[in-house]
Short mmCIF file of C-alpha atoms in Angstrom, two decimals:
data_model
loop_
_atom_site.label_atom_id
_atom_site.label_comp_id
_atom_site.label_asym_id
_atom_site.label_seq_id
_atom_site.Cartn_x
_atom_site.Cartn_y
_atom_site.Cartn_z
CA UNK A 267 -115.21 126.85 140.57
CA UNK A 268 -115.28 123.43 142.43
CA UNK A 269 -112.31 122.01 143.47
CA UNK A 270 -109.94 119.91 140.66
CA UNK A 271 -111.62 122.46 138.02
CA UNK A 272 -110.08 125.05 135.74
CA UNK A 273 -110.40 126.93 132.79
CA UNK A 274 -110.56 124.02 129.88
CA UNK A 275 -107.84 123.95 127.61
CA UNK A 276 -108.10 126.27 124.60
CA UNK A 277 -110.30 124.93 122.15
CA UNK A 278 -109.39 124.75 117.81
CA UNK A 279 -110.82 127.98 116.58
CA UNK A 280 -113.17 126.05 114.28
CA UNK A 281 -115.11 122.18 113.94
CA UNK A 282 -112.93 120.17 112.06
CA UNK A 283 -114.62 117.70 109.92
CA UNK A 284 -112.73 114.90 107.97
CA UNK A 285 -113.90 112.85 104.96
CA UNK A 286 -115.88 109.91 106.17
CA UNK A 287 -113.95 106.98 105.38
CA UNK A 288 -115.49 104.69 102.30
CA UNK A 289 -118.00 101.86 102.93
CA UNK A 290 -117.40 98.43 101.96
CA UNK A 291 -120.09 96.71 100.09
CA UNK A 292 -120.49 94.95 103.54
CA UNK A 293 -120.72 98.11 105.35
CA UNK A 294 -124.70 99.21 106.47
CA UNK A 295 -126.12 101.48 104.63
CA UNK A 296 -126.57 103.82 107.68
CA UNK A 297 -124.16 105.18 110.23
CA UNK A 298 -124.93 106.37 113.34
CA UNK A 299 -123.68 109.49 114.54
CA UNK A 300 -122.17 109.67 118.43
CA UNK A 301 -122.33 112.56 120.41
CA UNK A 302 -119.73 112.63 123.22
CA UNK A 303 -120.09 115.50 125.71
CA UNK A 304 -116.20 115.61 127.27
CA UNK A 305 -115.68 117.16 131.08
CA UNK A 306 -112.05 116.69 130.83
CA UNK A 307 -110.32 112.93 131.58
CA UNK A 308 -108.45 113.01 128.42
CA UNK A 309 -107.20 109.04 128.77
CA UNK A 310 -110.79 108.04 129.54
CA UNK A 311 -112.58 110.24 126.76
CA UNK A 312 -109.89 108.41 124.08
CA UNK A 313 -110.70 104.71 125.77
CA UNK A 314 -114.43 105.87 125.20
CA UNK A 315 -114.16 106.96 121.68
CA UNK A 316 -111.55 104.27 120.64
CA UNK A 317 -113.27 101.04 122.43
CA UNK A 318 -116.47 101.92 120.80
CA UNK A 319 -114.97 102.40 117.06
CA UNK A 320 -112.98 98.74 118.28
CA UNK A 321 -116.12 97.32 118.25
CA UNK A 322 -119.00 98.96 116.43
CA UNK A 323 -117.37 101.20 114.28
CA UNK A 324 -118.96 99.44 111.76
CA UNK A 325 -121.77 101.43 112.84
CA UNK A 326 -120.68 104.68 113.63
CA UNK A 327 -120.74 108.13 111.44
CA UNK A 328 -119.89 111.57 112.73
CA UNK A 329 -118.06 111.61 115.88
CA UNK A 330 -119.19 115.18 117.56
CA UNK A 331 -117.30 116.00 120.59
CA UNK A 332 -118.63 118.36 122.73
CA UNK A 333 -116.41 120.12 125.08
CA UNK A 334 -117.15 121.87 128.60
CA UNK A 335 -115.53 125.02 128.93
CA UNK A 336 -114.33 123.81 132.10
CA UNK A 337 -111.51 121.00 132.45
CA UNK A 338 -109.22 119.96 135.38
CA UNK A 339 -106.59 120.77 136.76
CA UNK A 340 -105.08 116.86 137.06
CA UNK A 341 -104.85 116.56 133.38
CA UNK A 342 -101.30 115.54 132.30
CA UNK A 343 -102.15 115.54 128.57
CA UNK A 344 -104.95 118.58 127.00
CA UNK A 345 -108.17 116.86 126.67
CA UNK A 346 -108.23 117.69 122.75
CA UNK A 347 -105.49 114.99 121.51
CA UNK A 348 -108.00 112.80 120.61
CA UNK A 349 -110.20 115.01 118.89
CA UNK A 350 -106.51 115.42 116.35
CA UNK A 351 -106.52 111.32 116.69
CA UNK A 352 -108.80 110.83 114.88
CA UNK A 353 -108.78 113.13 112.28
CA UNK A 354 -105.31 113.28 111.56
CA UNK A 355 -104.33 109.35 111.93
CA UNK A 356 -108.12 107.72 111.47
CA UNK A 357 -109.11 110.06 108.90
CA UNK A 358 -112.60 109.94 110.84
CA UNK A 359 -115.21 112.35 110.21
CA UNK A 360 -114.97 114.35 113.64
CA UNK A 361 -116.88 117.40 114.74
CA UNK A 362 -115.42 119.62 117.72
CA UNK A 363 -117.36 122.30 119.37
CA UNK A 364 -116.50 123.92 123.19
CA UNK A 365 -119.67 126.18 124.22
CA UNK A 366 -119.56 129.56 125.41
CA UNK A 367 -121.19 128.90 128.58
CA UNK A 368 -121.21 126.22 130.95
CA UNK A 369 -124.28 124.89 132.93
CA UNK A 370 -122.74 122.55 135.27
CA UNK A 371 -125.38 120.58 136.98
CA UNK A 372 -127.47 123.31 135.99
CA UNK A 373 -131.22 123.42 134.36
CA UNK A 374 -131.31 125.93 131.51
CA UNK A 375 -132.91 129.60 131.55
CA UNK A 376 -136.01 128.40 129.54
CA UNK A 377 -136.14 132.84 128.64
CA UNK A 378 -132.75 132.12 127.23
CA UNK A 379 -133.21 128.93 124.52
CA UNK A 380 -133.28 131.28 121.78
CA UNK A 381 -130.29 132.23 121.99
CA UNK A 382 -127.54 130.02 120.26
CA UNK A 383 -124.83 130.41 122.09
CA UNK A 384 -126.85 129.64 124.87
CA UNK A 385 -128.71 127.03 124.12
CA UNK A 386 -125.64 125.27 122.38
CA UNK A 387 -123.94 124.71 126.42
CA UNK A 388 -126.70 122.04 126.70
CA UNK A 389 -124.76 118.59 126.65
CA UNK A 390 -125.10 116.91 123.25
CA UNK A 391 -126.74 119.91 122.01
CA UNK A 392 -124.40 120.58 119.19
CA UNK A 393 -125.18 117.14 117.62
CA UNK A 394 -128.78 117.10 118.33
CA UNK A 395 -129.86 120.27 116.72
CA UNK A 396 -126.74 119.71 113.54
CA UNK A 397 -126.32 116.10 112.80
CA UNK A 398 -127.64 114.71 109.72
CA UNK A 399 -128.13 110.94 110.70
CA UNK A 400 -131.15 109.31 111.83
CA UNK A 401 -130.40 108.16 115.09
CA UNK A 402 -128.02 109.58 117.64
CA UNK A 403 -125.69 107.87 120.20
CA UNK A 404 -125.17 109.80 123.24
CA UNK A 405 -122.22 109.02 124.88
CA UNK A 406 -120.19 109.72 128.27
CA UNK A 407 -116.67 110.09 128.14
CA UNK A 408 -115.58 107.86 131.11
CA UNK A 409 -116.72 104.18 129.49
CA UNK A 410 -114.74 101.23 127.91
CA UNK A 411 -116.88 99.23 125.56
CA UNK A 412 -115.22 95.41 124.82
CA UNK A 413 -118.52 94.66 122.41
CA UNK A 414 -120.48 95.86 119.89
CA UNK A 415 -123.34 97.43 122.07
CA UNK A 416 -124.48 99.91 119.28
CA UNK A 417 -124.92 97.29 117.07
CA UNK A 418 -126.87 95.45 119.23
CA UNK A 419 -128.74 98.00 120.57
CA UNK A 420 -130.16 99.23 116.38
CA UNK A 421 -131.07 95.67 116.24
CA UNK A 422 -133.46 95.24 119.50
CA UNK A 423 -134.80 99.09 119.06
CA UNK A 424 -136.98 98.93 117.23
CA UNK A 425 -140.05 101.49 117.25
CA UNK A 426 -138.60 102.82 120.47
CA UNK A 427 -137.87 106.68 120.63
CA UNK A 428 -134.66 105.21 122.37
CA UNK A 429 -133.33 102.48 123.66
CA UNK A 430 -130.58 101.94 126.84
CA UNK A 431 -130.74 101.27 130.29
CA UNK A 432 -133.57 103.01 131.74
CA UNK A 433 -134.15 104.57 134.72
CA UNK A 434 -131.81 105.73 138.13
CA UNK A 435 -133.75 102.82 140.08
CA UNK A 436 -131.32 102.98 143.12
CA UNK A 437 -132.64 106.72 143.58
CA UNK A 438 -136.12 106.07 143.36
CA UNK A 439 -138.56 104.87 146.08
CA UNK A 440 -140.55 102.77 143.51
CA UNK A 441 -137.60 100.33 143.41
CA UNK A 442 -137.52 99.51 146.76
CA UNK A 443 -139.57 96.57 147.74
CA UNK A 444 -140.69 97.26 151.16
CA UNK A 445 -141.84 100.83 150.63
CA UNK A 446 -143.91 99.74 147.27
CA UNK A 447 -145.17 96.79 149.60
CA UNK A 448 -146.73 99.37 152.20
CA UNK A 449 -147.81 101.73 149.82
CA UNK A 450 -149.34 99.51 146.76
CA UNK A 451 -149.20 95.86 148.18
CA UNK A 452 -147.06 94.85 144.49
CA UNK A 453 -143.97 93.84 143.34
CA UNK A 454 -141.58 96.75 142.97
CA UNK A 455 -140.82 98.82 139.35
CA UNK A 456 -137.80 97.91 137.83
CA UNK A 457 -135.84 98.93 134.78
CA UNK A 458 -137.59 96.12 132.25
CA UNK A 459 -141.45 96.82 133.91
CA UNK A 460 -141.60 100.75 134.06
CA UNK A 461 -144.34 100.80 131.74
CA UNK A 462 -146.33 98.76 134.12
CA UNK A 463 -146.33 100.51 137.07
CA UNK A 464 -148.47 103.88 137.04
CA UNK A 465 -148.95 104.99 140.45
CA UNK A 466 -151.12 108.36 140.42
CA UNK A 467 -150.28 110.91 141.76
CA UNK A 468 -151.15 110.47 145.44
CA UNK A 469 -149.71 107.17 145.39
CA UNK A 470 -146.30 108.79 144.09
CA UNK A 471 -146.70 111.33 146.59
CA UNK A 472 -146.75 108.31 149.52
CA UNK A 473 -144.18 106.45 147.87
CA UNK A 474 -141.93 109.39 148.66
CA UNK A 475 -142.89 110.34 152.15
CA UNK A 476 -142.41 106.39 152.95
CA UNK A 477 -139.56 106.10 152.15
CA UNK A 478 -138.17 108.96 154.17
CA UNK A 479 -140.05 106.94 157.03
CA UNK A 480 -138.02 103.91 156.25
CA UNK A 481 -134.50 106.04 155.40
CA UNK A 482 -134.52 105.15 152.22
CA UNK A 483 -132.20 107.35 150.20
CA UNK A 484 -134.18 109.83 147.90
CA UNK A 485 -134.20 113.01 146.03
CA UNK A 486 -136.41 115.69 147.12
CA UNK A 487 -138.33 115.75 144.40
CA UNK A 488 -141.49 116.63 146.19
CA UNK A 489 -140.98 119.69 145.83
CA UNK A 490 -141.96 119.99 142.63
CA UNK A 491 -144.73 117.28 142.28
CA UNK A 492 -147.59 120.43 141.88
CA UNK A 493 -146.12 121.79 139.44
CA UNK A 494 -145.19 118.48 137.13
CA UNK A 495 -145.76 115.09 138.93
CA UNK A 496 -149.36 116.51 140.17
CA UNK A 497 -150.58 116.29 136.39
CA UNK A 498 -148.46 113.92 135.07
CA UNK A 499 -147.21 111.16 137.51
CA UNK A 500 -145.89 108.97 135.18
CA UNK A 501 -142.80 108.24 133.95
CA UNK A 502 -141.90 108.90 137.65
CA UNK A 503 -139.33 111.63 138.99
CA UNK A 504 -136.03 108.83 138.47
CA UNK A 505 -137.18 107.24 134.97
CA UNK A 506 -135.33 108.00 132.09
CA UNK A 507 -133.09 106.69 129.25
CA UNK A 508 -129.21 107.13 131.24
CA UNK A 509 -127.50 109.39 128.82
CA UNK A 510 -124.04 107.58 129.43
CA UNK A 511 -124.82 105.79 126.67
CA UNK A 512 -128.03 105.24 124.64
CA UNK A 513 -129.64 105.67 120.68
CA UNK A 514 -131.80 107.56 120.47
CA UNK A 515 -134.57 108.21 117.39
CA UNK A 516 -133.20 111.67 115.97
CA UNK A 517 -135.47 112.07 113.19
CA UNK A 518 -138.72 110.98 115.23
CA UNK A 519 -137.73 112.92 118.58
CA UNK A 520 -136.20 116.37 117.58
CA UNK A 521 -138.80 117.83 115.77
CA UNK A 522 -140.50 118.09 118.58
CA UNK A 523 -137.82 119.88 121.12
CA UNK A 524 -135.90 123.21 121.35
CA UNK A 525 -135.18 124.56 119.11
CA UNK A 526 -137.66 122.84 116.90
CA UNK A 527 -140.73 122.54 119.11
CA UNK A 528 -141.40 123.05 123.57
CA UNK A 529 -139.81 120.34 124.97
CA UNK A 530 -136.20 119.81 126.76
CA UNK A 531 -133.81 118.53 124.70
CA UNK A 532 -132.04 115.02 126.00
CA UNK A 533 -129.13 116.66 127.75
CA UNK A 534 -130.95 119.36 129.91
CA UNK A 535 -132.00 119.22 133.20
CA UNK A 536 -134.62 119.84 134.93
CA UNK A 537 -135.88 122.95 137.42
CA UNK A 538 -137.06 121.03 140.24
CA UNK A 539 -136.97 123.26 143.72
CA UNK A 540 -133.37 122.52 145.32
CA UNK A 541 -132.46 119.45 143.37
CA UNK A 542 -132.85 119.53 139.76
CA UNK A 543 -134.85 116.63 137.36
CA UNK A 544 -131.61 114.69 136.24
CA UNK A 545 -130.32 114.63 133.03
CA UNK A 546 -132.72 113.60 130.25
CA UNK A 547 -135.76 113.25 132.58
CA UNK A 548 -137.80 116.27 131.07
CA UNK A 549 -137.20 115.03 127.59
CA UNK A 550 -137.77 111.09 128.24
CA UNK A 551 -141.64 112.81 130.23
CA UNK A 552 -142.43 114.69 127.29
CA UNK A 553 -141.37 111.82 124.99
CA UNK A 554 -143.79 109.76 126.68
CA UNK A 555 -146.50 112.60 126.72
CA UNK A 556 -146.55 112.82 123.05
CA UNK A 557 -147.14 108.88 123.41
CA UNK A 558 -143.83 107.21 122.03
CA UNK A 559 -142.18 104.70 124.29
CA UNK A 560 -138.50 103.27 125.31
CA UNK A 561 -136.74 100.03 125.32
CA UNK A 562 -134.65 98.97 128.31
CA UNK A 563 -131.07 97.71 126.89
CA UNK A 564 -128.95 95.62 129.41
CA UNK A 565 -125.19 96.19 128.83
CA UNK A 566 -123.14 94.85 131.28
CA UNK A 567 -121.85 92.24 128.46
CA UNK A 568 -120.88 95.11 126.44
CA UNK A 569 -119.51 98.00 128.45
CA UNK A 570 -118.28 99.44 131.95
CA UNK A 571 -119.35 102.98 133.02
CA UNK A 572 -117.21 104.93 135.35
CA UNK A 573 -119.81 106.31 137.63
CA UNK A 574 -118.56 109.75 139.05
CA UNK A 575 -115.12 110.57 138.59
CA UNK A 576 -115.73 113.88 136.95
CA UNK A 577 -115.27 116.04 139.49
CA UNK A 578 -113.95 114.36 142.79
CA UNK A 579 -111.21 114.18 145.05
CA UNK A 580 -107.28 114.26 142.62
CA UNK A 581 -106.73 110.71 144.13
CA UNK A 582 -110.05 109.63 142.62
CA UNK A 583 -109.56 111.27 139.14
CA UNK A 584 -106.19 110.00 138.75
CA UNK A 585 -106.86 106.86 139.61
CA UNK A 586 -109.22 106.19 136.88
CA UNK A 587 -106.94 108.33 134.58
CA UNK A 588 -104.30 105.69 135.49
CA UNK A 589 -106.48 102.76 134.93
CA UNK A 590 -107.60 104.37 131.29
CA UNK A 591 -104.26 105.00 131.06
CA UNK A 592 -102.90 101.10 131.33
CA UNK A 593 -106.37 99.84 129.22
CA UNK A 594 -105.29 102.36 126.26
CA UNK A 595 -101.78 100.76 126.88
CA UNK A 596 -102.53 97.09 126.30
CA UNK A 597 -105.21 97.49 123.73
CA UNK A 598 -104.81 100.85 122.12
CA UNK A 599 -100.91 100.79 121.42
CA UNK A 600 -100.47 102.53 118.75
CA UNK A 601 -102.66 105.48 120.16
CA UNK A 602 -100.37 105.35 123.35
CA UNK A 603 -97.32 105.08 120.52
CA UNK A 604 -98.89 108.42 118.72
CA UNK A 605 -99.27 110.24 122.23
CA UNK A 606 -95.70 109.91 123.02
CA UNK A 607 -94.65 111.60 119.91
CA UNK A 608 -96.91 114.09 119.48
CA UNK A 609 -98.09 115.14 123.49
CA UNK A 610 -95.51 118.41 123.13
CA UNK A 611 -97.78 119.48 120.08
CA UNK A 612 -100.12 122.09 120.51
CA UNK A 613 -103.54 120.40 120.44
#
């Protein structure tokens, strides 16, 4: 167990599900379910889940909240009060699930998919195999959106299979001007241009060993280029659709992923020698494979991502418990109010 870990709190014995609240006649005819996979932070997961029905729950269906049977051992409140929020004071349709098995950082046992249990410990996985919407939000737990990015983002989509900001750039050797310079004599990729620039694969295979040259910061992904990036270069080893919050195209995508079909669901990993593919890299290749493309989605003007405060150092967490903590305060008072009574509770 890594440090500031500990057994999660104890889960409700069952998904709760509440009536979904009635539509105005201005109300769109579709909602959009949001899939939250929760590694403890309780203040942060409710400033997620509460900022985004501030300002698109206009948009927004099921909430499914997927729980890591891990938590932490700075939590001051269980991680599960909002999970009761919103069913018993929003009367919002809610789905809670806490998996049997954890992965961590982990790519899955590809033997073990069939199993249920299993499989279900894949982030998201609950909502991606169950929900009943069209699209699907995917959603970290340690964000404050202050506009409507989900409305924004099922306007500009589009045909795209999903839509968010793409790619881990400041990981990948691509991005970095003077390496691509040497290498290809172009402009660097960049978030906006990925489609456009297709190195093969010995040109992806120089791009990396460059860049360790230069001391540019990358993953070792060379150590699995013959067995993927050999055949398949492109999308490169860093691009992908950053699952911290991006739609995605249920109906069009999941047919053709476990359990449904042989490709990686969004929230698995990767097996990838010491350092695993990242977090929906397998499923944004194979997307591409089957020929469907992505849409890049800028939104700094709509949200803040906490990058890494998961699992660090107690003076980290708390920190950005605390600063959840004061943002719930000034614009979530009657949440804070709620807390106060009812934190003795059992959750």
């Amino acid at each position: 167990m890594a440090p500031g870990e500990t057994g999660a709190a104890a889960a409700p014995k069952q998904e709760r599900a509440a009536a979904p609240p009635q539509a105005s006649p201005e109300a769109p005819a579709e909602r959009v379910d949001v899939a939250v996979n929760i590694f403890a932070k309780p203040y942060q997961t409710a400033l997620s889940v509460l900022s985004l029905l501030k300002q698109s729950g206009a948009h927004v269906g099921t909430i499914w909240l997927q729980y890591e049977p891990k938590g932490s051992r700075y939590d001051r409140v269980s991680p599960y009060v909002v999970a009761r929020y919103l069913t018993e004071v929003l009367h919002w349709p809610c789905r809670v699930s806490q998996p049997e098995h954890w992965l961590a950082l982990e790519a899955p046992d590809m033997a073990r998919l069939d199993d249920a249990a299993y499989r279900l410990s894949i982030r998201y996985q609950s909502a991606f195999e169950h929900s009943e919407s069209r699209k699907l939000l995917l959603m970290h737990n340690d964000i404050y959106v202050f506009g409507d990015a989900l409305g924004e983002m099922l306007a500009a989509m589009g045909d795209a299979f999903a839509i968010g900001q793409l790619g881990q750039c400041w990981r990948c050797p691509a991005h970095a001007a003077r390496v691509v310079k040497d290498v290809m004599d172009r402009p660097p990729c960049s978030s906006e241009r990925y489609e456009e620039f297709r190195p093969d694969a010995a040109e992806l295979r120089r791009l990396y060993a460059h860049a360790r040259e230069l001391g540019v910061p990358v993953r070792p992904y060379e150590e699995c280029f013959t067995e993927f990036f050999d055949r398949q270069p492109w999308p490169l080893p860093e691009c992908r659709v950053n699952e911290w919050f991006c739609l995605l195209d249920l109906e069009r995508t999941r047919p053709h992923c476990v359990p449904f079909g042989p490709a990686l669901p969004p929230g698995a990993f990767g097996a990838c020698g010491r350092y695993n593919l990242d977090t929906a890299v397998p499923w944004f290749r194979a997307m591409h494979a089957l020929g469907f493309r992505a849409r890049h989605f800028d939104y700094k003007r709509y949200l803040r991502h906490w990058v890494g405060t998961g699992k660090m150092s107690a003076s980290r967490y708390t920190m950005a418990e605390d600063n959840a903590r004061a943002l719930l305060a000034k614009h979530f008072p009657d949440y804070m109010a709620w807390l106060e009574r009812s934190a003795r509770k059992p959750a």
